Amino acid sequence: MKPLNILIVTSSQIIAAGLHATLQRMRTLSTGDICTTGPDKVADYIEQNPARLLLIDPIGINRADLDSLRKSLPQATLVAICSCLLPKEYTKSYDYTLSIYDNPSSLADIIGRMNTDAANNEDTKSLSQREKEVVVGIVKGLSNKEIAAEMNVSVNTVMTHRRNITAKLQIHSAAGLTIYAIVSKLVRLDEISTHLPV
């Protein structure tokens, strides 16, 4: 696994120093750069050195800047580091939320989950773009004929893609593909039909 570049976004030097020291003590973590910047300089930093993990003080960054970060770094994990109790509106756009009072193992757990997600994304990369489209169609409950019409290909082509998907992922049911598609971020939960495939 390649080294994890981490960006700490806070105006507090004390919080930044504590996070930096905590990350350096994690022996199982293969870190690349661990950098710190204020909320006003995030855009400049990520152009030069994109990070996969951003530890952000949610009080110091506005919603528009957070949305911009999400678009600039779609593969990055955003973690709200809270120094006080905040309303849910402040933290709902983050992948995870941690308190400065949490045990350091909580941060290690998040990084472990990130690495698992990255491994799942490696599997997703082995699927071609067309195979991913077929997976999305299956998850949305479309028939082979409907998927073929949507992709502008023949039903036989869709069936070939389905065989290739099964061979690559070793998933043999629509329900299994649904779980795979959600975990791999091919679809969001709200995009799936209320009648999940069986």
PDB file of C-alpha atoms in Angstrom:
ATOM      1  CA  MET A   1       0.000   0.000   0.000  1.00  0.00           C
ATOM      2  CA  LYS A   2       1.372   3.391  -0.950  1.00  0.00           C
ATOM      3  CA  PRO A   3       2.131   5.960   1.774  1.00  0.00           C
ATOM      4  CA  LEU A   4      -0.832   7.945   3.046  1.00  0.00           C
ATOM      5  CA  ASN A   5      -0.576  11.712   2.519  1.00  0.00           C
ATOM      6  CA  ILE A   6      -2.439  13.521   5.297  1.00  0.00           C
ATOM      7  CA  LEU A   7      -3.530  17.145   5.523  1.00  0.00           C
ATOM      8  CA  ILE A   8      -4.528  18.687   8.861  1.00  0.00           C
ATOM      9  CA  VAL A   9      -6.774  21.715   8.334  1.00  0.00           C
ATOM     10  CA  THR A  10      -7.071  23.862  11.442  1.00  0.00           C
ATOM     11  CA  SER A  11      -6.189  27.295  12.749  1.00  0.00           C
ATOM     12  CA  SER A  12      -5.232  25.800  16.127  1.00  0.00           C
ATOM     13  CA  GLN A  13      -1.530  25.054  16.440  1.00  0.00           C
ATOM     14  CA  ILE A  14      -2.183  22.953  19.542  1.00  0.00           C
ATOM     15  CA  ILE A  15      -4.697  20.679  17.779  1.00  0.00           C
ATOM     16  CA  ALA A  16      -2.420  20.425  14.737  1.00  0.00           C
ATOM     17  CA  ALA A  17       0.594  19.482  16.879  1.00  0.00           C
ATOM     18  CA  GLY A  18      -1.423  16.884  18.812  1.00  0.00           C
ATOM     19  CA  LEU A  19      -2.767  15.258  15.630  1.00  0.00           C
ATOM     20  CA  HIS A  20       0.675  15.292  14.031  1.00  0.00           C
ATOM     21  CA  ALA A  21       2.255  13.605  17.072  1.00  0.00           C
ATOM     22  CA  THR A  22      -0.570  11.043  17.272  1.00  0.00           C
ATOM     23  CA  LEU A  23      -0.170  10.127  13.584  1.00  0.00           C
ATOM     24  CA  GLN A  24       3.603   9.771  13.918  1.00  0.00           C
ATOM     25  CA  ARG A  25       3.186   7.368  16.874  1.00  0.00           C
ATOM     26  CA  MET A  26       1.013   4.994  14.823  1.00  0.00           C
ATOM     27  CA  ARG A  27       3.546   2.302  13.976  1.00  0.00           C
ATOM     28  CA  THR A  28       1.280   0.439  11.561  1.00  0.00           C
ATOM     29  CA  LEU A  29       0.624   3.568   9.516  1.00  0.00           C
ATOM     30  CA  SER A  30       2.712   4.092   6.399  1.00  0.00           C
ATOM     31  CA  THR A  31       2.543   7.869   6.172  1.00  0.00           C
ATOM     32  CA  GLY A  32       3.752  10.036   3.383  1.00  0.00           C
ATOM     33  CA  ASP A  33       3.518  13.755   4.027  1.00  0.00           C
ATOM     34  CA  ILE A  34       1.719  15.015   7.114  1.00  0.00           C
ATOM     35  CA  CYS A  35       1.092  18.704   6.516  1.00  0.00           C
ATOM     36  CA  THR A  36      -0.855  21.400   8.274  1.00  0.00           C
ATOM     37  CA  THR A  37      -2.593  24.400   6.774  1.00  0.00           C
ATOM     38  CA  GLY A  38      -5.176  26.954   7.776  1.00  0.00           C
ATOM     39  CA  PRO A  39      -8.664  26.800   6.260  1.00  0.00           C
ATOM     40  CA  ASP A  40      -7.898  29.789   4.021  1.00  0.00           C
ATOM     41  CA  LYS A  41      -4.935  28.053   2.320  1.00  0.00           C
ATOM     42  CA  VAL A  42      -6.411  24.577   1.645  1.00  0.00           C
ATOM     43  CA  ALA A  43      -7.010  25.171  -2.076  1.00  0.00           C
ATOM     44  CA  ASP A  44      -3.373  26.235  -2.596  1.00  0.00           C
ATOM     45  CA  TYR A  45      -2.083  23.184  -0.757  1.00  0.00           C
ATOM     46  CA  ILE A  46      -4.123  20.521  -2.539  1.00  0.00           C
ATOM     47  CA  GLU A  47      -3.065  21.769  -5.970  1.00  0.00           C
ATOM     48  CA  GLN A  48       0.553  21.036  -5.077  1.00  0.00           C
ATOM     49  CA  ASN A  49       0.180  17.934  -2.912  1.00  0.00           C
ATOM     50  CA  PRO A  50      -3.167  16.099  -2.916  1.00  0.00           C
ATOM     51  CA  ALA A  51      -3.901  14.229   0.298  1.00  0.00           C
ATOM     52  CA  ARG A  52      -5.962  11.054   0.805  1.00  0.00           C
ATOM     53  CA  LEU A  53      -6.909  11.877   4.401  1.00  0.00           C
ATOM     54  CA  LEU A  54      -7.990  15.336   5.523  1.00  0.00           C
ATOM     55  CA  LEU A  55      -8.435  16.009   9.236  1.00  0.00           C
ATOM     56  CA  ILE A  56     -10.522  19.184   9.353  1.00  0.00           C
ATOM     57  CA  ASP A  57     -11.692  21.484  12.135  1.00  0.00           C
ATOM     58  CA  PRO A  58     -15.313  21.970  10.967  1.00  0.00           C
ATOM     59  CA  ILE A  59     -15.668  25.323  12.702  1.00  0.00           C
ATOM     60  CA  GLY A  60     -12.933  26.857  10.552  1.00  0.00           C
ATOM     61  CA  ILE A  61     -14.232  25.882   7.106  1.00  0.00           C
ATOM     62  CA  ASN A  62     -17.462  26.907   5.405  1.00  0.00           C
ATOM     63  CA  ARG A  63     -19.803  24.607   3.481  1.00  0.00           C
ATOM     64  CA  ALA A  64     -18.857  25.959   0.020  1.00  0.00           C
ATOM     65  CA  ASP A  65     -15.149  25.354   0.675  1.00  0.00           C
ATOM     66  CA  LEU A  66     -15.907  21.865   1.975  1.00  0.00           C
ATOM     67  CA  ASP A  67     -17.935  21.061  -1.173  1.00  0.00           C
ATOM     68  CA  SER A  68     -15.065  22.374  -3.292  1.00  0.00           C
ATOM     69  CA  LEU A  69     -12.642  20.124  -1.403  1.00  0.00           C
ATOM     70  CA  ARG A  70     -14.890  17.127  -1.996  1.00  0.00           C
ATOM     71  CA  LYS A  71     -14.925  17.858  -5.752  1.00  0.00           C
ATOM     72  CA  SER A  72     -11.165  18.466  -5.918  1.00  0.00           C
ATOM     73  CA  LEU A  73     -10.290  15.292  -4.008  1.00  0.00           C
ATOM     74  CA  PRO A  74     -13.101  12.783  -4.677  1.00  0.00           C
ATOM     75  CA  GLN A  75     -11.037   9.833  -3.385  1.00  0.00           C
ATOM     76  CA  ALA A  76     -10.051  11.579  -0.141  1.00  0.00           C
ATOM     77  CA  THR A  77     -11.574  10.790   3.239  1.00  0.00           C
ATOM     78  CA  LEU A  78     -12.739  13.866   5.164  1.00  0.00           C
ATOM     79  CA  VAL A  79     -12.742  13.612   8.954  1.00  0.00           C
ATOM     80  CA  ALA A  80     -14.233  16.322  11.169  1.00  0.00           C
ATOM     81  CA  ILE A  81     -12.049  16.855  14.245  1.00  0.00           C
ATOM     82  CA  CYS A  82     -14.337  18.483  16.800  1.00  0.00           C
ATOM     83  CA  SER A  83     -13.137  20.341  19.859  1.00  0.00           C
ATOM     84  CA  CYS A  84     -16.682  20.890  21.156  1.00  0.00           C
ATOM     85  CA  LEU A  85     -20.203  19.564  20.673  1.00  0.00           C
ATOM     86  CA  LEU A  86     -21.523  20.739  17.312  1.00  0.00           C
ATOM     87  CA  PRO A  87     -24.929  20.566  15.626  1.00  0.00           C
ATOM     88  CA  LYS A  88     -25.214  17.794  13.013  1.00  0.00           C
ATOM     89  CA  GLU A  89     -25.291  20.395  10.184  1.00  0.00           C
ATOM     90  CA  TYR A  90     -21.604  21.098  10.827  1.00  0.00           C
ATOM     91  CA  THR A  91     -20.487  17.491  10.465  1.00  0.00           C
ATOM     92  CA  LYS A  92     -22.971  15.754   8.146  1.00  0.00           C
ATOM     93  CA  SER A  93     -20.821  16.318   5.027  1.00  0.00           C
ATOM     94  CA  TYR A  94     -17.833  14.482   6.491  1.00  0.00           C
ATOM     95  CA  ASP A  95     -17.045  10.790   6.107  1.00  0.00           C
ATOM     96  CA  TYR A  96     -16.222  10.459   9.820  1.00  0.00           C
ATOM     97  CA  THR A  97     -16.341  12.568  12.975  1.00  0.00           C
ATOM     98  CA  LEU A  98     -13.841  12.447  15.832  1.00  0.00           C
ATOM     99  CA  SER A  99     -13.606  14.416  19.036  1.00  0.00           C
ATOM    100  CA  ILE A 100     -10.289  15.686  20.340  1.00  0.00           C
ATOM    101  CA  TYR A 101     -11.218  13.712  23.473  1.00  0.00           C
ATOM    102  CA  ASP A 102     -11.407  10.381  21.602  1.00  0.00           C
ATOM    103  CA  ASN A 103      -8.783   7.717  22.060  1.00  0.00           C
ATOM    104  CA  PRO A 104      -6.059   7.698  19.343  1.00  0.00           C
ATOM    105  CA  SER A 105      -7.222   4.185  18.417  1.00  0.00           C
ATOM    106  CA  SER A 106     -10.388   5.799  17.004  1.00  0.00           C
ATOM    107  CA  LEU A 107      -8.251   7.566  14.403  1.00  0.00           C
ATOM    108  CA  ALA A 108      -6.400   4.304  13.722  1.00  0.00           C
ATOM    109  CA  ASP A 109      -9.771   2.581  13.150  1.00  0.00           C
ATOM    110  CA  ILE A 110     -10.742   5.202  10.564  1.00  0.00           C
ATOM    111  CA  ILE A 111      -7.447   4.768   8.750  1.00  0.00           C
ATOM    112  CA  GLY A 112      -7.942   0.999   8.806  1.00  0.00           C
ATOM    113  CA  ARG A 113     -11.389   1.411   7.245  1.00  0.00           C
ATOM    114  CA  MET A 114      -9.884   3.733   4.623  1.00  0.00           C
ATOM    115  CA  ASN A 115      -7.337   1.083   3.678  1.00  0.00           C
ATOM    116  CA  THR A 116     -10.117  -1.513   3.382  1.00  0.00           C
ATOM    117  CA  ASP A 117     -12.093   0.864   1.143  1.00  0.00           C
ATOM    118  CA  ALA A 118      -8.956   1.454  -0.955  1.00  0.00           C
ATOM    119  CA  ALA A 119      -8.529  -2.302  -1.396  1.00  0.00           C
ATOM    120  CA  ASN A 120     -12.176  -2.555  -2.486  1.00  0.00           C
ATOM    121  CA  ASN A 121     -11.601   0.292  -4.943  1.00  0.00           C
ATOM    122  CA  GLU A 122      -8.640  -1.643  -6.385  1.00  0.00           C
ATOM    123  CA  ASP A 123     -11.134  -4.416  -7.229  1.00  0.00           C
ATOM    124  CA  THR A 124     -13.448  -1.828  -8.790  1.00  0.00           C
ATOM    125  CA  LYS A 125     -10.604  -0.595 -10.975  1.00  0.00           C
ATOM    126  CA  SER A 126     -10.302  -4.072 -12.438  1.00  0.00           C
ATOM    127  CA  LEU A 127     -13.804  -3.655 -13.888  1.00  0.00           C
ATOM    128  CA  SER A 128     -14.032  -1.803 -17.193  1.00  0.00           C
ATOM    129  CA  GLN A 129     -16.179   1.316 -17.378  1.00  0.00           C
ATOM    130  CA  ARG A 130     -18.857  -0.632 -19.313  1.00  0.00           C
ATOM    131  CA  GLU A 131     -18.841  -3.393 -16.672  1.00  0.00           C
ATOM    132  CA  LYS A 132     -19.347  -0.772 -13.970  1.00  0.00           C
ATOM    133  CA  GLU A 133     -22.333   0.573 -15.947  1.00  0.00           C
ATOM    134  CA  VAL A 134     -23.803  -2.946 -16.049  1.00  0.00           C
ATOM    135  CA  VAL A 135     -23.309  -3.331 -12.283  1.00  0.00           C
ATOM    136  CA  VAL A 136     -25.141  -0.036 -11.714  1.00  0.00           C
ATOM    137  CA  GLY A 137     -27.977  -1.184 -13.983  1.00  0.00           C
ATOM    138  CA  ILE A 138     -28.295  -4.493 -12.133  1.00  0.00           C
ATOM    139  CA  VAL A 139     -28.293  -2.737  -8.772  1.00  0.00           C
ATOM    140  CA  LYS A 140     -31.013  -0.355  -9.961  1.00  0.00           C
ATOM    141  CA  GLY A 141     -33.159  -3.372 -10.807  1.00  0.00           C
ATOM    142  CA  LEU A 142     -33.004  -3.090 -14.601  1.00  0.00           C
ATOM    143  CA  SER A 143     -33.394  -6.168 -16.803  1.00  0.00           C
ATOM    144  CA  ASN A 144     -30.702  -7.179 -19.315  1.00  0.00           C
ATOM    145  CA  LYS A 145     -32.859  -5.703 -22.082  1.00  0.00           C
ATOM    146  CA  GLU A 146     -33.246  -2.367 -20.230  1.00  0.00           C
ATOM    147  CA  ILE A 147     -29.504  -2.207 -19.474  1.00  0.00           C
ATOM    148  CA  ALA A 148     -28.747  -2.938 -23.154  1.00  0.00           C
ATOM    149  CA  ALA A 149     -31.095  -0.156 -24.281  1.00  0.00           C
ATOM    150  CA  GLU A 150     -29.595   2.310 -21.797  1.00  0.00           C
ATOM    151  CA  MET A 151     -26.020   1.460 -22.883  1.00  0.00           C
ATOM    152  CA  ASN A 152     -26.966   1.209 -26.575  1.00  0.00           C
ATOM    153  CA  VAL A 153     -25.554  -2.330 -26.919  1.00  0.00           C
ATOM    154  CA  SER A 154     -27.049  -5.758 -27.568  1.00  0.00           C
ATOM    155  CA  VAL A 155     -28.481  -8.002 -24.855  1.00  0.00           C
ATOM    156  CA  ASN A 156     -25.713 -10.521 -25.666  1.00  0.00           C
ATOM    157  CA  THR A 157     -23.104  -7.852 -24.876  1.00  0.00           C
ATOM    158  CA  VAL A 158     -24.751  -7.182 -21.512  1.00  0.00           C
ATOM    159  CA  MET A 159     -24.764 -10.919 -20.749  1.00  0.00           C
ATOM    160  CA  THR A 160     -21.046 -11.108 -21.640  1.00  0.00           C
ATOM    161  CA  HIS A 161     -20.343  -8.175 -19.306  1.00  0.00           C
ATOM    162  CA  ARG A 162     -22.302  -9.954 -16.551  1.00  0.00           C
ATOM    163  CA  ARG A 163     -20.230 -13.129 -16.984  1.00  0.00           C
ATOM    164  CA  ASN A 164     -17.010 -11.079 -16.841  1.00  0.00           C
ATOM    165  CA  ILE A 165     -18.205  -9.253 -13.705  1.00  0.00           C
ATOM    166  CA  THR A 166     -19.005 -12.551 -11.988  1.00  0.00           C
ATOM    167  CA  ALA A 167     -15.616 -13.987 -12.955  1.00  0.00           C
ATOM    168  CA  LYS A 168     -13.685 -10.930 -11.743  1.00  0.00           C
ATOM    169  CA  LEU A 169     -15.552 -10.290  -8.498  1.00  0.00           C
ATOM    170  CA  GLN A 170     -16.742 -13.807  -7.633  1.00  0.00           C
ATOM    171  CA  ILE A 171     -20.147 -12.348  -6.730  1.00  0.00           C
ATOM    172  CA  HIS A 172     -23.046 -14.487  -7.933  1.00  0.00           C
ATOM    173  CA  SER A 173     -26.162 -12.591  -6.828  1.00  0.00           C
ATOM    174  CA  ALA A 174     -27.760  -9.207  -7.449  1.00  0.00           C
ATOM    175  CA  ALA A 175     -27.897  -8.649  -3.680  1.00  0.00           C
ATOM    176  CA  GLY A 176     -24.140  -9.253  -3.451  1.00  0.00           C
ATOM    177  CA  LEU A 177     -23.555  -6.832  -6.328  1.00  0.00           C
ATOM    178  CA  THR A 178     -25.714  -4.266  -4.539  1.00  0.00           C
ATOM    179  CA  ILE A 179     -23.534  -4.429  -1.441  1.00  0.00           C
ATOM    180  CA  TYR A 180     -20.408  -4.322  -3.609  1.00  0.00           C
ATOM    181  CA  ALA A 181     -21.685  -1.283  -5.564  1.00  0.00           C
ATOM    182  CA  ILE A 182     -22.481   0.648  -2.367  1.00  0.00           C
ATOM    183  CA  VAL A 183     -19.151  -0.160  -0.690  1.00  0.00           C
ATOM    184  CA  SER A 184     -17.249   0.664  -3.908  1.00  0.00           C
ATOM    185  CA  LYS A 185     -19.187   3.931  -4.259  1.00  0.00           C
ATOM    186  CA  LEU A 186     -20.563   3.046  -7.683  1.00  0.00           C
ATOM    187  CA  VAL A 187     -24.023   4.012  -6.409  1.00  0.00           C
ATOM    188  CA  ARG A 188     -25.464   5.843  -3.450  1.00  0.00           C
ATOM    189  CA  LEU A 189     -28.088   4.221  -1.268  1.00  0.00           C
ATOM    190  CA  ASP A 190     -30.755   6.702  -2.407  1.00  0.00           C
ATOM    191  CA  GLU A 191     -30.199   5.703  -6.066  1.00  0.00           C
ATOM    192  CA  ILE A 192     -31.264   2.117  -5.456  1.00  0.00           C
ATOM    193  CA  SER A 193     -34.820   0.993  -6.116  1.00  0.00           C
ATOM    194  CA  THR A 194     -36.974   0.459  -3.043  1.00  0.00           C
ATOM    195  CA  HIS A 195     -37.330  -3.154  -4.201  1.00  0.00           C
ATOM    196  CA  LEU A 196     -33.781  -4.367  -3.919  1.00  0.00           C
ATOM    197  CA  PRO A 197     -32.851  -7.273  -6.200  1.00  0.00           C
ATOM    198  CA  VAL A 198     -32.698 -10.701  -4.609  1.00  0.00           C
TER     199      VAL A 198
END
